[in-house]
Coordinates of C-alpha atoms in Angstrom, one line a residue:
M1 CA 14.1 13.9 1.8
K2 CA 14.0 10.2 2.6
K3 CA 16.9 8.0 1.6
I4 CA 16.0 5.5 -1.1
G5 CA 17.3 1.9 -1.0
L6 CA 17.2 -0.4 -4.0
V7 CA 17.7 -4.1 -4.3
G8 CA 19.4 -4.1 -7.7
G9 CA 21.2 -6.3 -10.1
T10 CA 18.2 -8.2 -11.3
G11 CA 19.3 -7.3 -13.9
P12 CA 21.9 -4.6 -14.1
E13 CA 20.3 -2.8 -17.1
S14 CA 17.2 -1.9 -15.1
T15 CA 19.2 -1.0 -12.0
L16 CA 21.0 1.6 -14.1
M17 CA 17.7 3.0 -15.3
Y18 CA 16.5 3.3 -11.7
Y19 CA 19.6 5.1 -10.5
K20 CA 19.7 7.5 -13.4
E21 CA 16.0 8.4 -13.5
L22 CA 15.7 8.8 -9.7
N23 CA 18.5 11.4 -9.8
A24 CA 17.1 13.1 -12.8
G25 CA 13.5 13.1 -11.6
I26 CA 14.1 14.5 -8.2
D27 CA 16.6 17.0 -9.6
K28 CA 13.9 18.3 -11.9
L29 CA 11.1 18.3 -9.3
T30 CA 13.3 20.3 -6.9
E31 CA 14.3 22.7 -9.7
G32 CA 18.0 21.7 -9.5
K33 CA 18.2 22.0 -5.7
A34 CA 18.5 18.4 -4.7
M35 CA 19.3 14.8 -5.8
P36 CA 18.4 11.8 -3.6
D37 CA 20.6 9.8 -1.3
I38 CA 20.5 6.3 -2.8
A39 CA 21.9 3.0 -1.6
I40 CA 22.0 0.0 -3.8
E41 CA 22.4 -3.6 -2.7
S42 CA 23.2 -5.5 -5.9
V43 CA 22.5 -9.2 -6.0
N44 CA 24.2 -11.9 -7.9
F45 CA 21.8 -12.2 -10.8
R46 CA 22.8 -15.8 -11.7
R47 CA 22.3 -16.9 -8.1
T48 CA 18.8 -15.4 -7.9
W49 CA 17.9 -16.9 -11.3
D50 CA 19.0 -20.3 -10.1
Y51 CA 16.8 -20.0 -7.1
V52 CA 13.8 -18.9 -9.2
T53 CA 14.2 -21.6 -11.9
N54 CA 14.7 -24.4 -9.3
N55 CA 11.7 -23.2 -7.1
N56 CA 14.0 -22.5 -4.2
Y57 CA 11.8 -19.8 -2.8
E58 CA 13.0 -20.0 0.8
E59 CA 16.6 -19.5 -0.3
L60 CA 15.5 -16.6 -2.5
T61 CA 13.6 -15.0 0.3
D62 CA 16.6 -15.3 2.7
Y63 CA 19.0 -13.9 0.1
L64 CA 16.8 -10.9 -0.8
A65 CA 16.1 -10.3 2.9
S66 CA 19.8 -10.0 3.6
K67 CA 19.9 -7.2 1.0
V68 CA 16.9 -5.4 2.4
N69 CA 18.3 -5.6 5.9
A70 CA 21.6 -4.2 4.7
L71 CA 19.7 -1.3 3.2
K72 CA 17.9 -0.7 6.5
K73 CA 21.3 -0.4 8.2
T74 CA 22.3 2.3 5.7
G75 CA 19.3 4.4 6.9
S76 CA 17.2 3.8 3.8
E77 CA 13.6 4.6 4.4
V78 CA 12.0 4.0 1.0
I79 CA 13.0 0.5 -0.1
A80 CA 12.1 -1.4 -3.2
L81 CA 13.0 -4.4 -5.5
T82 CA 14.0 -3.4 -9.0
A83 CA 12.7 -6.5 -10.7
V84 CA 9.1 -7.8 -11.1
T85 CA 10.1 -11.4 -11.0
M86 CA 11.5 -11.0 -7.5
H87 CA 8.0 -10.1 -6.3
M88 CA 7.2 -13.8 -6.4
V89 CA 8.4 -13.8 -2.7
Y90 CA 7.2 -10.2 -1.9
D91 CA 4.8 -11.2 0.9
E92 CA 7.4 -13.5 2.5
L93 CA 10.1 -10.8 2.2
V94 CA 7.9 -8.1 3.8
S95 CA 7.1 -10.5 6.7
K96 CA 10.7 -11.6 7.2
T97 CA 12.2 -8.0 7.1
N98 CA 9.2 -6.0 8.5
V99 CA 9.8 -3.5 5.7
D100 CA 6.8 -2.2 3.7
L101 CA 8.6 -2.5 0.3
V102 CA 7.3 -0.3 -2.5
S103 CA 5.5 -2.9 -4.7
I104 CA 5.8 -2.8 -8.5
P105 CA 2.5 -4.7 -9.1
K106 CA 0.5 -2.4 -6.8
A107 CA 1.9 0.7 -8.4
V108 CA 1.2 -0.5 -11.9
C109 CA -2.3 -1.7 -11.0
N110 CA -3.1 1.7 -9.4
E111 CA -2.0 3.4 -12.7
A112 CA -4.2 1.0 -14.8
R113 CA -7.2 1.9 -12.5
K114 CA -6.5 5.6 -13.0
R115 CA -6.5 5.2 -16.7
G116 CA -9.8 3.3 -16.6
Y117 CA -8.6 0.0 -18.1
T118 CA -10.7 -3.1 -17.7
K119 CA -8.5 -5.6 -19.7
V120 CA -4.8 -5.5 -20.1
A121 CA -2.1 -7.7 -21.6
L122 CA 1.0 -8.8 -19.6
I123 CA 4.4 -9.7 -20.9
G124 CA 7.5 -10.4 -18.9
T125 CA 9.6 -13.3 -17.8
I126 CA 8.0 -16.7 -18.1
F127 CA 7.4 -16.7 -14.3
T128 CA 5.7 -13.3 -14.4
M129 CA 3.4 -14.4 -17.2
E130 CA 2.6 -17.8 -15.8
K131 CA 2.3 -17.1 -12.0
D132 CA 0.0 -14.8 -10.1
Y133 CA 2.2 -12.3 -8.3
M134 CA 1.8 -9.6 -11.0
K135 CA -1.8 -10.4 -11.8
K136 CA -3.2 -10.6 -8.3
D137 CA -3.7 -6.9 -7.6
F138 CA -5.3 -6.4 -11.1
L139 CA -7.8 -9.3 -10.6
E140 CA -8.7 -8.0 -7.2
A141 CA -9.4 -4.6 -8.8
G142 CA -11.6 -6.2 -11.4
I143 CA -9.2 -5.8 -14.3
D144 CA -8.7 -8.8 -16.6
V145 CA -5.2 -9.8 -17.4
I146 CA -4.3 -11.8 -20.5
V147 CA -1.0 -13.3 -21.5
P148 CA 0.5 -14.6 -24.8
S149 CA 0.1 -18.2 -26.0
K150 CA 2.6 -20.7 -24.6
E151 CA 4.8 -20.5 -27.7
D152 CA 4.8 -16.7 -27.5
R153 CA 5.5 -16.7 -23.8
E154 CA 8.5 -18.9 -24.3
L155 CA 9.8 -16.6 -27.1
V156 CA 9.3 -13.4 -25.0
A157 CA 11.1 -15.1 -22.0
K158 CA 14.0 -16.2 -24.2
R159 CA 14.5 -12.7 -25.7
I160 CA 14.4 -11.1 -22.2
Y161 CA 16.9 -13.5 -20.7
E162 CA 19.3 -13.7 -23.7
E163 CA 19.1 -10.1 -25.0
L164 CA 17.5 -7.5 -22.8
E165 CA 19.0 -8.7 -19.5
V166 CA 22.4 -8.0 -21.0
G167 CA 21.5 -4.8 -22.8
I168 CA 21.1 -6.2 -26.3
V169 CA 18.3 -4.5 -28.3
K170 CA 17.4 -5.8 -31.7
E171 CA 15.0 -4.4 -34.3
E172 CA 13.8 -8.0 -35.2
T173 CA 12.9 -8.6 -31.5
L174 CA 10.8 -5.4 -31.4
T175 CA 9.0 -6.7 -34.5
E176 CA 8.4 -10.1 -32.8
F177 CA 7.1 -8.5 -29.6
N178 CA 4.8 -6.2 -31.5
N179 CA 3.3 -9.1 -33.4
I180 CA 2.6 -10.8 -30.1
I181 CA 1.2 -7.6 -28.6
A182 CA -1.0 -7.0 -31.7
S183 CA -2.5 -10.5 -31.1
L184 CA -3.3 -9.6 -27.5
K185 CA -4.9 -6.3 -28.7
A186 CA -7.1 -8.4 -31.0
Q187 CA -8.3 -10.2 -27.9
G188 CA -9.5 -7.0 -26.4
A189 CA -6.4 -5.8 -24.4
Q190 CA -6.5 -2.0 -24.0
A191 CA -2.8 -1.7 -22.9
V192 CA 0.2 -3.9 -22.2
I193 CA 2.0 -4.2 -18.9
L194 CA 5.8 -4.1 -19.5
G195 CA 6.1 -6.7 -16.7
C196 CA 9.9 -7.0 -16.7
T197 CA 12.0 -4.0 -15.8
E198 CA 14.2 -4.6 -18.8
L199 CA 11.4 -4.3 -21.3
P200 CA 11.4 -0.4 -21.5
I201 CA 14.8 -0.8 -23.1
L202 CA 12.9 -2.2 -26.1
L203 CA 9.3 -1.0 -25.9
N204 CA 7.6 2.4 -25.3
D205 CA 4.4 4.2 -26.2
D206 CA 6.0 5.4 -29.5
N207 CA 6.9 2.0 -30.9
C208 CA 4.4 -0.4 -29.3
A209 CA 1.2 -1.8 -30.7
L210 CA -0.6 -0.9 -27.5
P211 CA -0.3 1.8 -24.9
C212 CA 2.4 0.8 -22.4
L213 CA 2.0 0.4 -18.6
D214 CA 5.8 0.9 -18.1
S215 CA 6.6 -0.8 -14.8
V216 CA 9.8 1.1 -14.4
K217 CA 8.4 4.6 -15.1
I218 CA 5.4 4.0 -12.8
H219 CA 7.4 2.5 -10.0
L220 CA 9.9 5.4 -10.2
E221 CA 7.1 7.9 -9.9
E222 CA 5.9 6.1 -6.7
L223 CA 9.4 6.0 -5.3
I224 CA 9.9 9.7 -6.0
K225 CA 6.6 10.6 -4.4
L226 CA 7.3 8.7 -1.3
S227 CA 10.9 10.0 -0.9
I228 CA 10.2 13.8 -1.2

């Protein structure tokens, strides 16, 4: 079994999900015979967020590269970022570290293709909704991606940063998000990409107005497949 390396801390809540579910998933698949070796390099979330909000992409790449290189030194063979937003420098990071990181956008896009979707909604951080790094693979695959209105994007981003990133889950936030997702469904979206790895704390197929493309669950399945 290959050792898994995670660049975590962006944010801590999703990193906990990755660690727990990787252990549980591999334990189940091996019928209780094995759990994975996992190394986690946790970043300073506030530092990375400052880089992102101030467009300091070179500094962000250098910082994340130091974490990826540290994981390489531990013997990690399957390495991934645990946050969608950090994929804004994915190409630069792969080039700088010479590591084929397991991409969240690619994994989610492949799942959408398997399900036969042609139009999906995307919610996530303001950067994920407004930039192209999460949408690019979908557009190349011929899948349309729509996002909420500017006002709704700002609301989603605010709730993620102030609540979900620190593990706060509110029923009223679920209602707000479902109202936004319902409006995207009315525009023809067949599913919604949970494009922030904290969103599964709040949304799932049982409580969402659209079927969910859960970026954490889908990414975990890919990591498990590559590690066993």
